[in-house]
Amino acid sequence: MAKTAEPKTTAATKAARGTRTVAETEKIRVALIERRDELKAEHDQTLMEIHELQQHRLTDSAGDDQADTGTKTGEREQEITIANNLAERVSQVERALERLDEGGYGWCEKCGNAIPVERLAAFPSATLCVTCKQLEERR
């Protein structure tokens, strides 16, 4: 059985967490809020498109055979999956904002080590360092 890494709570780690300036924190907050708002707008647009397509499908389904019905069902499932993925991404950004307020942003939730700046730049809502994420994906 794999052993879960214990979060580091040494004085050095606690001191390092307090090294982010107010300006840096605010810059991160603004970037996360902008990203959240973009994702919410995209999610809302996707839901509106799904609704419009549903109305069109209801009025344009006369004479459909099984293949047409199957195609339309597959397309609808794909559209709903996209909307659900967007909603999940919004939740991840909101969680990152919460972690920023709590002082835990940029630190791995499993081992307590700093998440590399490169990882945060590529995935701002990351909650795990690369090592812990790789271990999680192997399971």
XYZ file of N, CA and C in Angstrom:
417
model
N 0.848 -1.168 0.000
C 0.000 0.000 0.000
C 0.894 1.232 0.000
N 0.596 2.183 -0.856
C 1.411 3.394 -0.968
C 1.172 4.296 0.224
N 2.245 4.856 0.717
C 2.156 5.757 1.859
C 1.893 7.176 1.362
N 0.916 7.844 1.952
C 0.597 9.216 1.581
C 1.618 10.137 2.221
N 2.127 11.057 1.437
C 3.118 12.002 1.953
C 2.462 12.939 2.954
N 3.136 13.161 4.062
C 2.628 14.074 5.084
C 3.011 15.504 4.716
N 2.077 16.467 4.858
C 2.404 17.853 4.560
C 3.511 18.355 5.470
N 4.434 19.086 4.892
C 5.528 19.661 5.667
C 5.011 20.897 6.390
N 5.309 20.981 7.669
C 4.864 22.134 8.446
C 6.023 22.720 9.220
N 7.209 22.651 8.656
C 8.373 23.189 9.330
C 8.302 24.710 9.356
N 9.091 25.308 10.211
C 9.123 26.765 10.314
C 9.560 27.387 8.992
N 10.493 26.726 8.295
C 10.954 27.252 7.006
C 9.824 27.264 5.984
N 9.007 26.198 5.978
C 7.887 26.144 5.047
C 6.874 27.223 5.367
N 6.556 27.391 6.651
C 5.606 28.422 7.043
C 6.124 29.809 6.684
N 7.406 30.041 6.870
C 7.983 31.332 6.533
C 7.951 31.557 5.027
N 8.232 30.498 4.254
C 8.240 30.625 2.799
C 6.851 30.969 2.264
N 5.814 30.454 2.906
C 4.458 30.747 2.454
C 4.109 32.213 2.618
N 4.745 32.876 3.522
C 4.444 34.277 3.751
C 5.269 35.227 2.909
N 6.044 34.700 1.953
C 6.942 35.555 1.187
C 6.282 36.228 -0.006
N 5.077 35.851 -0.385
C 4.397 36.474 -1.509
C 3.937 37.870 -1.099
N 4.250 38.853 -1.925
C 3.860 40.223 -1.605
C 2.374 40.424 -1.873
N 1.845 41.494 -1.318
C 0.434 41.826 -1.536
C 0.185 42.079 -3.025
N 1.133 42.746 -3.684
C 0.989 43.033 -5.114
C 0.976 41.737 -5.931
N 1.842 40.780 -5.581
C 1.871 39.498 -6.288
C 0.572 38.735 -6.078
N 0.095 38.741 -4.854
C -1.159 38.061 -4.536
C -2.308 38.679 -5.315
N -2.339 39.997 -5.373
C -3.414 40.682 -6.094
C -3.339 40.400 -7.592
N -2.134 40.322 -8.135
C -1.960 40.009 -9.554
C -2.501 38.607 -9.852
N -2.199 37.664 -8.971
C -2.705 36.298 -9.125
C -4.229 36.294 -9.024
N -4.762 37.025 -8.043
C -6.213 37.081 -7.845
C -6.913 37.624 -9.095
N -6.379 38.717 -9.656
C -6.981 39.320 -10.846
C -6.961 38.330 -12.011
N -5.832 37.636 -12.200
C -5.724 36.665 -13.290
C -6.722 35.517 -13.106
N -6.862 35.043 -11.869
C -7.805 33.954 -11.607
C -9.252 34.408 -11.813
N -9.571 35.613 -11.369
C -10.935 36.133 -11.545
C -11.249 36.302 -13.027
N -10.283 36.825 -13.784
C -10.492 36.968 -15.230
C -10.724 35.614 -15.878
N -9.937 34.619 -15.478
C -10.097 33.277 -16.042
C -11.446 32.686 -15.666
N -11.839 32.863 -14.405
C -13.146 32.355 -13.962
C -14.269 32.996 -14.774
N -14.193 34.305 -14.963
C -15.236 35.008 -15.706
C -15.291 34.555 -17.166
N -14.118 34.319 -17.775
C -14.072 33.804 -19.151
C -14.745 32.435 -19.234
N -14.403 31.567 -18.289
C -14.975 30.221 -18.289
C -16.480 30.259 -18.044
N -16.927 31.124 -17.127
C -18.368 31.235 -16.877
C -19.106 31.714 -18.121
N -18.536 32.701 -18.813
C -19.160 33.206 -20.043
C -19.229 32.106 -21.095
N -18.142 31.340 -21.234
C -18.122 30.239 -22.194
C -19.146 29.168 -21.808
N -19.259 28.883 -20.517
C -20.232 27.902 -20.032
C -21.652 28.371 -20.329
N -21.939 29.632 -20.022
C -23.275 30.177 -20.284
C -23.608 30.136 -21.777
N -22.638 30.484 -22.618
C -22.832 30.440 -24.074
C -23.105 29.018 -24.538
N -22.364 28.070 -23.984
C -22.556 26.669 -24.354
C -23.947 26.187 -23.960
N -24.403 26.562 -22.764
C -25.745 26.163 -22.331
C -26.818 26.772 -23.233
N -26.614 28.021 -23.642
C -27.571 28.670 -24.528
C -27.611 27.956 -25.883
N -26.449 27.587 -26.398
C -26.389 26.866 -27.668
C -27.054 25.497 -27.562
N -26.846 24.816 -26.448
C -27.486 23.513 -26.241
C -28.997 23.674 -26.248
N -29.480 24.693 -25.567
C -30.922 24.942 -25.504
C -31.486 25.222 -26.904
N -30.781 26.067 -27.668
C -31.233 26.387 -29.026
C -31.227 25.151 -29.915
N -30.189 24.337 -29.805
C -30.114 23.114 -30.607
C -31.215 22.139 -30.221
N -31.517 22.067 -28.938
C -32.589 21.178 -28.493
C -33.921 21.586 -29.103
N -34.188 22.886 -29.124
C -35.440 23.364 -29.717
C -35.485 23.040 -31.205
N -34.360 23.221 -31.885
C -34.293 22.928 -33.310
C -34.480 21.433 -33.557
N -33.887 20.611 -32.722
C -33.994 19.160 -32.902
C -35.425 18.683 -32.698
N -36.136 19.316 -31.765
C -37.515 18.900 -31.508
C -38.412 19.194 -32.702
N -38.152 20.306 -33.385
C -38.997 20.675 -34.516
C -38.535 20.041 -35.814
N -37.305 19.516 -35.837
C -36.733 18.992 -37.077
C -36.418 17.497 -36.959
N -37.276 16.752 -36.292
C -36.973 15.327 -36.138
C -37.965 14.429 -36.866
N -38.915 15.018 -37.575
C -39.879 14.203 -38.311
C -39.157 13.433 -39.415
N -39.420 12.172 -39.498
C -38.832 11.354 -40.552
C -37.448 10.835 -40.242
N -36.951 11.056 -39.031
C -35.625 10.561 -38.667
C -35.640 9.041 -38.567
N -34.588 8.416 -39.060
C -34.440 6.982 -38.866
C -33.565 6.751 -37.634
N -33.244 5.512 -37.343
C -32.473 5.198 -36.143
C -31.081 5.823 -36.179
N -30.475 5.872 -37.334
C -29.131 6.458 -37.446
C -29.169 7.958 -37.132
N -30.186 8.655 -37.652
C -30.314 10.087 -37.372
C -30.516 10.327 -35.875
N -31.378 9.531 -35.282
C -31.648 9.664 -33.848
C -30.387 9.390 -33.043
N -29.638 8.372 -33.426
C -28.390 8.044 -32.732
C -27.360 9.145 -32.873
N -27.256 9.720 -34.052
C -26.317 10.816 -34.280
C -26.678 12.014 -33.418
N -27.957 12.356 -33.395
C -28.399 13.502 -32.596
C -28.169 13.264 -31.105
N -28.380 12.045 -30.662
C -28.147 11.713 -29.253
C -26.663 11.827 -28.924
N -25.816 11.332 -29.796
C -24.371 11.435 -29.586
C -23.900 12.879 -29.547
N -24.425 13.698 -30.449
C -24.060 15.113 -30.456
C -24.506 15.808 -29.167
N -25.713 15.494 -28.722
C -26.232 16.096 -27.487
C -25.367 15.701 -26.285
N -24.978 14.445 -26.205
C -24.126 13.987 -25.106
C -22.772 14.689 -25.140
N -22.234 14.899 -26.331
C -20.955 15.599 -26.463
C -21.090 17.051 -25.997
N -22.171 17.707 -26.365
C -22.397 19.095 -25.956
C -22.554 19.201 -24.437
N -23.254 18.269 -23.852
C -23.443 18.278 -22.399
C -22.114 18.016 -21.691
N -21.298 17.130 -22.239
C -19.976 16.858 -21.665
C -19.115 18.117 -21.687
N -19.152 18.854 -22.773
C -18.388 20.105 -22.867
C -18.864 21.086 -21.800
N -20.176 21.223 -21.631
C -20.723 22.130 -20.617
C -20.307 21.688 -19.219
N -20.334 20.394 -18.957
C -19.926 19.885 -17.640
C -18.441 20.124 -17.381
N -17.607 19.952 -18.411
C -16.175 20.219 -18.261
C -15.921 21.690 -17.949
N -16.645 22.573 -18.611
C -16.501 24.003 -18.325
C -16.913 24.316 -16.893
N -18.003 23.714 -16.432
C -18.451 23.939 -15.058
C -17.402 23.446 -14.060
N -16.763 22.324 -14.352
C -15.712 21.792 -13.481
C -14.515 22.733 -13.452
N -14.156 23.287 -14.593
C -13.030 24.222 -14.647
C -13.331 25.497 -13.871
N -14.576 25.956 -13.921
C -14.979 27.126 -13.114
C -14.796 26.795 -11.635
N -15.218 25.609 -11.229
C -15.076 25.187 -9.828
C -13.610 25.132 -9.410
N -12.742 24.670 -10.295
C -11.319 24.597 -9.984
C -10.728 25.996 -9.762
N -11.122 26.945 -10.597
C -10.612 28.310 -10.442
C -11.155 28.927 -9.158
N -12.420 28.667 -8.844
C -12.988 29.190 -7.597
C -12.265 28.596 -6.389
N -11.911 27.320 -6.471
C -11.143 26.683 -5.390
C -9.759 27.325 -5.274
N -9.143 27.658 -6.397
C -7.838 28.332 -6.368
C -7.967 29.701 -5.691
N -9.043 30.409 -5.956
C -9.263 31.706 -5.300
C -9.424 31.528 -3.786
N -10.141 30.482 -3.377
C -10.291 30.193 -1.948
C -8.932 29.901 -1.319
N -8.132 29.100 -2.004
C -6.799 28.753 -1.491
C -5.921 29.998 -1.407
N -6.079 30.918 -2.346
C -5.317 32.164 -2.318
C -5.691 32.967 -1.073
N -6.988 33.030 -0.774
C -7.451 33.748 0.421
C -6.957 33.085 1.707
N -6.869 31.752 1.693
C -6.457 30.999 2.877
C -4.941 30.941 3.042
N -4.196 31.351 2.007
C -2.744 31.306 2.067
C -2.141 30.004 1.587
N -2.958 29.121 1.018
C -2.453 27.830 0.565
C -2.212 27.761 -0.930
N -2.473 28.841 -1.657
C -2.280 28.816 -3.106
C -0.804 28.672 -3.441
N -0.510 27.787 -4.373
C 0.869 27.579 -4.799
C 1.593 26.506 -4.010
N 0.857 25.855 -3.103
C 1.448 24.802 -2.272
C 0.645 23.529 -2.463
N 1.347 22.422 -2.604
C 0.726 21.127 -2.839
C -0.160 20.733 -1.653
N -1.374 20.314 -1.941
C -2.303 19.892 -0.890
C -1.910 18.564 -0.261
N -1.093 17.756 -0.931
C -0.710 16.452 -0.380
C 0.591 16.506 0.400
N 1.646 17.050 -0.220
C 2.956 16.987 0.430
C 3.386 18.324 1.049
N 2.732 19.407 0.694
C 3.060 20.708 1.268
C 4.200 21.432 0.579
N 4.791 20.825 -0.444
C 5.870 21.482 -1.175
C 5.302 22.540 -2.117
N 6.160 23.464 -2.494
C 5.744 24.504 -3.433
C 5.460 23.885 -4.802
N 4.405 24.368 -5.438
C 4.099 23.962 -6.811
C 4.939 24.860 -7.715
N 5.703 24.295 -8.641
C 6.564 25.120 -9.488
C 5.790 26.208 -10.224
N 6.420 27.361 -10.339
C 5.800 28.512 -11.002
C 5.392 28.152 -12.430
N 6.190 27.338 -13.100
C 5.877 26.926 -14.467
C 4.555 26.165 -14.523
N 4.336 25.299 -13.534
C 3.081 24.538 -13.480
C 1.908 25.472 -13.229
N 2.070 26.419 -12.313
C 0.991 27.368 -12.026
C 0.713 28.269 -13.224
N 1.757 28.598 -13.990
C 1.561 29.426 -15.179
C 0.746 28.663 -16.230
N 1.027 27.368 -16.362
C 0.318 26.547 -17.338
C -1.069 26.144 -16.841
N -1.191 25.910 -15.537
C -2.450 25.447 -14.934
C -2.636 26.180 -13.609
N -3.164 27.418 -13.657
C -3.246 28.258 -12.458
C -4.052 27.683 -11.297
N -4.934 26.748 -11.577
C -5.741 26.185 -10.489
C -5.185 24.871 -9.965
N -3.912 24.599 -10.246
C -3.277 23.365 -9.771
C -3.251 23.324 -8.245
N -3.569 22.160 -7.692
C -3.536 21.980 -6.243
C -2.475 20.974 -5.815
N -1.877 20.299 -6.799
C -0.862 19.290 -6.512
C 0.423 19.613 -7.269
N 1.561 19.298 -6.654
C 2.834 19.429 -7.352
C 2.893 18.340 -8.423
N 3.864 18.417 -9.289
C 3.979 17.471 -10.399
C 4.115 16.037 -9.880
N 4.938 15.834 -8.873
C 5.161 14.490 -8.340
C 3.878 13.879 -7.790
N 3.150 14.639 -6.973
C 1.907 14.117 -6.392
C 0.844 13.897 -7.461
N 0.798 14.759 -8.469
C -0.161 14.586 -9.558
C 0.144 13.323 -10.341
N 1.429 13.060 -10.603
C 1.805 11.843 -11.305
C 1.432 10.602 -10.507
N 1.657 10.640 -9.193
C 1.283 9.503 -8.343
C -0.234 9.288 -8.358
N -0.988 10.372 -8.332
C -2.452 10.275 -8.359
C -2.949 9.679 -9.676
N -2.330 10.072 -10.775
C -2.759 9.581 -12.078
C -2.419 8.107 -12.288
N -1.427 7.606 -11.591
C -1.054 6.194 -11.719
C -2.052 5.273 -11.046
N -2.783 5.796 -10.089
C -3.738 4.963 -9.340
C -4.944 4.641 -10.109
